[in-house]
mmCIF file of C-alpha atoms in Angstrom:
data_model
loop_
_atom_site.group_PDB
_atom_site.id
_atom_site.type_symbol
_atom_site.label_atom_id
_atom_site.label_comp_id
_atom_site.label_asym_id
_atom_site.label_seq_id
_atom_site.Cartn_x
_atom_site.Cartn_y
_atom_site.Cartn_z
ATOM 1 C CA UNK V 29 -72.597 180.831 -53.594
ATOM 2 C CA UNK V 30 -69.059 181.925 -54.068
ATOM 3 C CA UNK V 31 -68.109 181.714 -57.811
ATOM 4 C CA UNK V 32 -71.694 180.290 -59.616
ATOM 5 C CA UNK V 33 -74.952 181.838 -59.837
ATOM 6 C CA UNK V 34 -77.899 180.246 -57.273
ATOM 7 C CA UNK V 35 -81.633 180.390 -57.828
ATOM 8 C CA UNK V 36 -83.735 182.385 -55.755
ATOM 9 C CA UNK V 37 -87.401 182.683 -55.266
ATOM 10 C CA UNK V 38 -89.165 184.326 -58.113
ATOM 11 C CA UNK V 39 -87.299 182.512 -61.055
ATOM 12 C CA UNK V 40 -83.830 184.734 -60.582
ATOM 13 C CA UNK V 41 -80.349 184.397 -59.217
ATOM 14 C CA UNK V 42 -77.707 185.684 -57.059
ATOM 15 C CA UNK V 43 -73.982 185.019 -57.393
ATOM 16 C CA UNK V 44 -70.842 186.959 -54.977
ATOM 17 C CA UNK V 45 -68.696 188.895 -57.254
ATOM 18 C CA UNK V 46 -65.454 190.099 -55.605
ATOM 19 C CA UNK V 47 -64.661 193.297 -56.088
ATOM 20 C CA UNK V 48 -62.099 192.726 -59.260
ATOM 21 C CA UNK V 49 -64.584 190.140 -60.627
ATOM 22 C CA UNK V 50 -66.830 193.021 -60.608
ATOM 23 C CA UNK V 51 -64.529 195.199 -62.396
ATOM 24 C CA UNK V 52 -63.832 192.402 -65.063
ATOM 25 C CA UNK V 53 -67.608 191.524 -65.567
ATOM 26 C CA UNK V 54 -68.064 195.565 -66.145
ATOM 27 C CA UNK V 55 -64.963 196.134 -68.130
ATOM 28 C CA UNK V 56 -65.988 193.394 -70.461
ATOM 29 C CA UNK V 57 -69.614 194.105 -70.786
ATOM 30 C CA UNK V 58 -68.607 197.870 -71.732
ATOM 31 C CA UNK V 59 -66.269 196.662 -74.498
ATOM 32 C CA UNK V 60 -68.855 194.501 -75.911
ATOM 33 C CA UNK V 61 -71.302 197.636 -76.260
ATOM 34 C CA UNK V 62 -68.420 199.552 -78.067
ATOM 35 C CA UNK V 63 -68.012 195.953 -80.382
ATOM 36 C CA UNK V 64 -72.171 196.250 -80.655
ATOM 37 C CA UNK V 65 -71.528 199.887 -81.621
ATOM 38 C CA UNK V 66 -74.406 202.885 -80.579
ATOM 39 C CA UNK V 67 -78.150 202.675 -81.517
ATOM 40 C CA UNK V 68 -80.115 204.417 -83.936
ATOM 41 C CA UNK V 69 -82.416 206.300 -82.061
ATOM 42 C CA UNK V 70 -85.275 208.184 -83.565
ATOM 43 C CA UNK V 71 -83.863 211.565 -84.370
ATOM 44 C CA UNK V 72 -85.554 214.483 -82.422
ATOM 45 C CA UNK V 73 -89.062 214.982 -84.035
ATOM 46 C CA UNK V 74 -88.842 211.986 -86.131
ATOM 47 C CA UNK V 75 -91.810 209.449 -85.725
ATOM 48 C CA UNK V 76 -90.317 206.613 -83.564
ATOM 49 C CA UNK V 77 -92.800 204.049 -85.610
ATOM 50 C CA UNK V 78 -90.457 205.024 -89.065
ATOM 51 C CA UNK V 79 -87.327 203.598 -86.925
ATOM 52 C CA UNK V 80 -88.973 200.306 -86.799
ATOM 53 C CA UNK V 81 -88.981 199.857 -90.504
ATOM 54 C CA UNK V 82 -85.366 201.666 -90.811
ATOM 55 C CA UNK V 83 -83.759 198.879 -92.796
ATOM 56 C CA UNK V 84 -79.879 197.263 -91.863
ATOM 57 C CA UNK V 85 -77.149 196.752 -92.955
ATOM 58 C CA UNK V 86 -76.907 194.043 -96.055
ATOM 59 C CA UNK V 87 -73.123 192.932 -95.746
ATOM 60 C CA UNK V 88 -71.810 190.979 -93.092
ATOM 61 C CA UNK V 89 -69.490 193.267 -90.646
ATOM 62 C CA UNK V 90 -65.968 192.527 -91.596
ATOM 63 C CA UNK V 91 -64.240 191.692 -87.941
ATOM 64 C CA UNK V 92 -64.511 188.470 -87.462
ATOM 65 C CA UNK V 93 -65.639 188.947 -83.332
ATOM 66 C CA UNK V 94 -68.216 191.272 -85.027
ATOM 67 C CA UNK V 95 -69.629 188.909 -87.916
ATOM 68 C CA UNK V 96 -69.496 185.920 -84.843
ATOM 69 C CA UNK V 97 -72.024 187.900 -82.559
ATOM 70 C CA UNK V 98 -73.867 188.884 -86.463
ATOM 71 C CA UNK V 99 -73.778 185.626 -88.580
ATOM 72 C CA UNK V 100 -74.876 184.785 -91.747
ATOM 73 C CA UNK V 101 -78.961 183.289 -92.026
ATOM 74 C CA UNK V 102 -78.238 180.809 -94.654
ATOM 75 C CA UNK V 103 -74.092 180.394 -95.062
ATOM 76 C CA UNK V 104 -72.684 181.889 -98.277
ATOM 77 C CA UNK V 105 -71.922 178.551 -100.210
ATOM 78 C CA UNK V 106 -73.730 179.905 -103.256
ATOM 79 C CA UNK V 107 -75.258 183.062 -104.882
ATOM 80 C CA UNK V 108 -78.842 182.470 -103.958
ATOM 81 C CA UNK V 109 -78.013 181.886 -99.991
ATOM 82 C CA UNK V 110 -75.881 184.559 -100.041
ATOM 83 C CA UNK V 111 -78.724 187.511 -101.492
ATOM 84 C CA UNK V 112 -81.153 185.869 -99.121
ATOM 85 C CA UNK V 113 -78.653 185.878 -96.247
ATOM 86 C CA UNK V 114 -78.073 189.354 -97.198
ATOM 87 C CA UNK V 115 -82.140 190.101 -97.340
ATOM 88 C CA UNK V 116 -82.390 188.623 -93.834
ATOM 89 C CA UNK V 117 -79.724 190.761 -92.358
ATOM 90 C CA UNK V 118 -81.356 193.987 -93.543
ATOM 91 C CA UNK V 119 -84.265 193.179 -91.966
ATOM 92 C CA UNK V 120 -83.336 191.687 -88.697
ATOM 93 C CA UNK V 121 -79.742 193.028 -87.621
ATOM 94 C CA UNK V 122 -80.738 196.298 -86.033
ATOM 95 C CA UNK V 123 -83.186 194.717 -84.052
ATOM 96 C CA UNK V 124 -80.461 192.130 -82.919
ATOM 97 C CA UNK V 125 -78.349 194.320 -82.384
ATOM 98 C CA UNK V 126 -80.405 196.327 -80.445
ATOM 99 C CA UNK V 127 -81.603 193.393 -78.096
ATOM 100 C CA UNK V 128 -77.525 192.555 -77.786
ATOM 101 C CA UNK V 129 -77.051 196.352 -76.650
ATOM 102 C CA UNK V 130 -79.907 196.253 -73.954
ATOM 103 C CA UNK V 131 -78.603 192.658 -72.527
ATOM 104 C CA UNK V 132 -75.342 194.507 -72.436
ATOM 105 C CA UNK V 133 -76.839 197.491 -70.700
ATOM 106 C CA UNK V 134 -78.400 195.199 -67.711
ATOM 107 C CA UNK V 135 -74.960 193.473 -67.440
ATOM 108 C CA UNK V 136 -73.631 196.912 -66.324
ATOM 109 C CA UNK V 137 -76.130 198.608 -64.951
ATOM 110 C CA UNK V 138 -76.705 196.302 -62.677
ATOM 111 C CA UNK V 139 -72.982 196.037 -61.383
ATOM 112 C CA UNK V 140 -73.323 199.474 -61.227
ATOM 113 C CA UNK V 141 -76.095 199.250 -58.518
ATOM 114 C CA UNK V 142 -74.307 196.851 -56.470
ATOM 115 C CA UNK V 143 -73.005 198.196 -52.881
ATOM 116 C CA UNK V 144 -70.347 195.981 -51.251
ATOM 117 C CA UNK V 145 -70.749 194.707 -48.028
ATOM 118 C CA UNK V 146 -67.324 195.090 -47.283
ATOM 119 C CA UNK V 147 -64.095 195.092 -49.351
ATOM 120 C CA UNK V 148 -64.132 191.666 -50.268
ATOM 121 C CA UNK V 149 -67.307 192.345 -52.503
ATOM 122 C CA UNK V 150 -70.816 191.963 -52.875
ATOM 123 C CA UNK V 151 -73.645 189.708 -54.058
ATOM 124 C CA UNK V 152 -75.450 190.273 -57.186
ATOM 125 C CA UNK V 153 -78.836 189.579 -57.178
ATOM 126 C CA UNK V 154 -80.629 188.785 -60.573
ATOM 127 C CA UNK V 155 -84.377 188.873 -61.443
ATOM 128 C CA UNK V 156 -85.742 186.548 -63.783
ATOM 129 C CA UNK V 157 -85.481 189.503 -66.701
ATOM 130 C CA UNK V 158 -82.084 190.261 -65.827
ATOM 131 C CA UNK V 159 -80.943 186.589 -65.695
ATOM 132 C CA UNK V 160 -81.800 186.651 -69.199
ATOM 133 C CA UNK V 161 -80.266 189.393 -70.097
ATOM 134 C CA UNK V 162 -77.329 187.886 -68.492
ATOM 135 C CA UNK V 163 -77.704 185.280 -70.668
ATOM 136 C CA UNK V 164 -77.245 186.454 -73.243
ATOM 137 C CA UNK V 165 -74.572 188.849 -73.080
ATOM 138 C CA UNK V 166 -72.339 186.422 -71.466
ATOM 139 C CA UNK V 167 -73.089 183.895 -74.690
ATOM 140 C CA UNK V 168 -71.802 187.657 -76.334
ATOM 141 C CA UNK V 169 -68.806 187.707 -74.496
ATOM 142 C CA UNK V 170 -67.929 184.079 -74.862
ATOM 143 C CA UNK V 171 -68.195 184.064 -78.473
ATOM 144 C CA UNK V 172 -66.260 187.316 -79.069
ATOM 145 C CA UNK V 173 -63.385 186.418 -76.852
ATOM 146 C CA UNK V 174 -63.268 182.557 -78.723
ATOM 147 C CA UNK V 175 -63.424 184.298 -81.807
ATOM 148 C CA UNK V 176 -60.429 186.997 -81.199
ATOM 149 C CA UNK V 177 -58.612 183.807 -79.564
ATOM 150 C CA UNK V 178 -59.486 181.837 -81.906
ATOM 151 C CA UNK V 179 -61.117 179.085 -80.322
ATOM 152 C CA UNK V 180 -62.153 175.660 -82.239
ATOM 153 C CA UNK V 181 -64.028 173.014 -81.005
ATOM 154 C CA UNK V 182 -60.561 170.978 -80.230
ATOM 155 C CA UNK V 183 -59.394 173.465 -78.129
ATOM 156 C CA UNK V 184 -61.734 172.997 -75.094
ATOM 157 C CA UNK V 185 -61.914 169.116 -75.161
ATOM 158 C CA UNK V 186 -60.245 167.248 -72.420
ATOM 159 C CA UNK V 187 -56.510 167.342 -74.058
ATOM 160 C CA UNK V 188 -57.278 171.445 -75.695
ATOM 161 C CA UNK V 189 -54.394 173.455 -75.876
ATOM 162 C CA UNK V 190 -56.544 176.412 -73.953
ATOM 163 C CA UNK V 191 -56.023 174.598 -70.516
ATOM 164 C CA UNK V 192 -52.113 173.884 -71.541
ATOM 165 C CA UNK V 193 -51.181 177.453 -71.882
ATOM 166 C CA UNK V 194 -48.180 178.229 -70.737
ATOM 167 C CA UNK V 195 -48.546 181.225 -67.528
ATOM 168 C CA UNK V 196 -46.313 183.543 -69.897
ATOM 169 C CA UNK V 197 -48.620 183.151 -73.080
ATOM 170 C CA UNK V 198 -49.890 186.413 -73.420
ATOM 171 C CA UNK V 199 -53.327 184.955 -74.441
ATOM 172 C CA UNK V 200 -53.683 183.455 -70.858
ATOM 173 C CA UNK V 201 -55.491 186.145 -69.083
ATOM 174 C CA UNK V 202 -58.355 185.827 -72.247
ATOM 175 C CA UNK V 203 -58.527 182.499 -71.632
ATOM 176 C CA UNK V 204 -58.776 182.508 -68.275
ATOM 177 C CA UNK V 205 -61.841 185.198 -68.383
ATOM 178 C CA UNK V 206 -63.048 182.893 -71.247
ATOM 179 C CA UNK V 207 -63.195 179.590 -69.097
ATOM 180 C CA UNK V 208 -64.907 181.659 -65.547
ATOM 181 C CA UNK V 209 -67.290 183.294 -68.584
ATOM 182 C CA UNK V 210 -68.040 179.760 -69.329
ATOM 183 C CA UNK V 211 -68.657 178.421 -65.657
ATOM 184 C CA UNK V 212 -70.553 181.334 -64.972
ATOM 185 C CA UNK V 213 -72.969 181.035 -68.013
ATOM 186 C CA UNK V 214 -73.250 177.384 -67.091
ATOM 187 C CA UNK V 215 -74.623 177.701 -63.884
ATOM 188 C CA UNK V 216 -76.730 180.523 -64.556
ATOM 189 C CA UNK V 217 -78.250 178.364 -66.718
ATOM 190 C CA UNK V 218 -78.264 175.493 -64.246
ATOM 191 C CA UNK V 219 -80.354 177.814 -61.697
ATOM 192 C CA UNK V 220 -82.748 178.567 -64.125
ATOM 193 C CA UNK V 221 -83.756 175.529 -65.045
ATOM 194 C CA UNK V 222 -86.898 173.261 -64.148
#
């Protein structure tokens, strides 16, 4: 089990996290909340059904990690895609963002419930929910880390510069969380399948 998620009886997983893989996992999942940025909870006495029809934003977020986890519907090659890209996102992006917050929220909170069995670390255990959840905010991660790396599709082929770095390239430690993000989504979604 060390190092990829395994499937265990009820449609979830378990993986062993050392404890500085913990600390990473956590460290990362809390920055990608403070990317996501807070909620807009109902204000004291408001009517929580009102919230539902609060409408979004209407103009894509201007960092580019940001706009990666929030894309465009319909691409902005004209003026018509563009107002109904626009349309879409004030209708649908607090709601994403919302369900990216909550993924985010599972990713730590359930971190936070694991107790080590000794120094080396502990095993997390996933249910089916929370394997989603997982998911989906390591898909988060990956994308916001290729995008402040700038990551294009050459990079990760067989000959990509990512695996050539260069240990004193300060981009190495990204990429390196990058590539175990990737081997870690991969076999989470290995255990979940059919």
């Amino acid at each position: 089990m060390a190092g990829h998620f395994e499937a265990t009886p009820g449609g979830g997983a378990a993986v062993a996290l050392d404890e500085v893989e913990i600390a990473i996992l956590r460290s990362l999942a809390v920055q990608l909340l403070e990317l996501i940025g807070p909620g807009d909870e109902p204000a004291e006495g408001e009517d929580p059904l009102a919230a539902l029809f609060t409408e979004g934003p209407s103009e894509p977020p201007s960092d580019p990690a940001v706009a990666r986890l929030f894309p465009e519907a319909y691409g902005d090659e004209d003026s018509e895609l563009r107002a109904a890209s626009a349309e879409f996102r004030r209708f649908t992006e607090n709601d994403l963002r919302t369900r990216k917050r909550d993924d985010a929220l599972v990713v730590v909170r359930t971190l936070d419930a694991l107790t080590p069995a000794d120094d080396s670390g502990a095993v997390l255990g996933l249910t089916a929910d929370e394997c989603r959840s997982w998911l989906g905010s390591l898909n988060d991660l990956r994308l916001t880390i290729g995008t402040r790396l700038e990551v294009s599709d050459e990079d990760g082929g067989e000959d990509g510069s990512l695996y050539r770095l260069p240990d004193s390239d300060p981009r190495k430690p990204m990429v390196m969380a990058y590539l175990w993000l990737g081997a870690l989504q991969e076999t989470l979604v290995e255990t979940l399948m059919p």
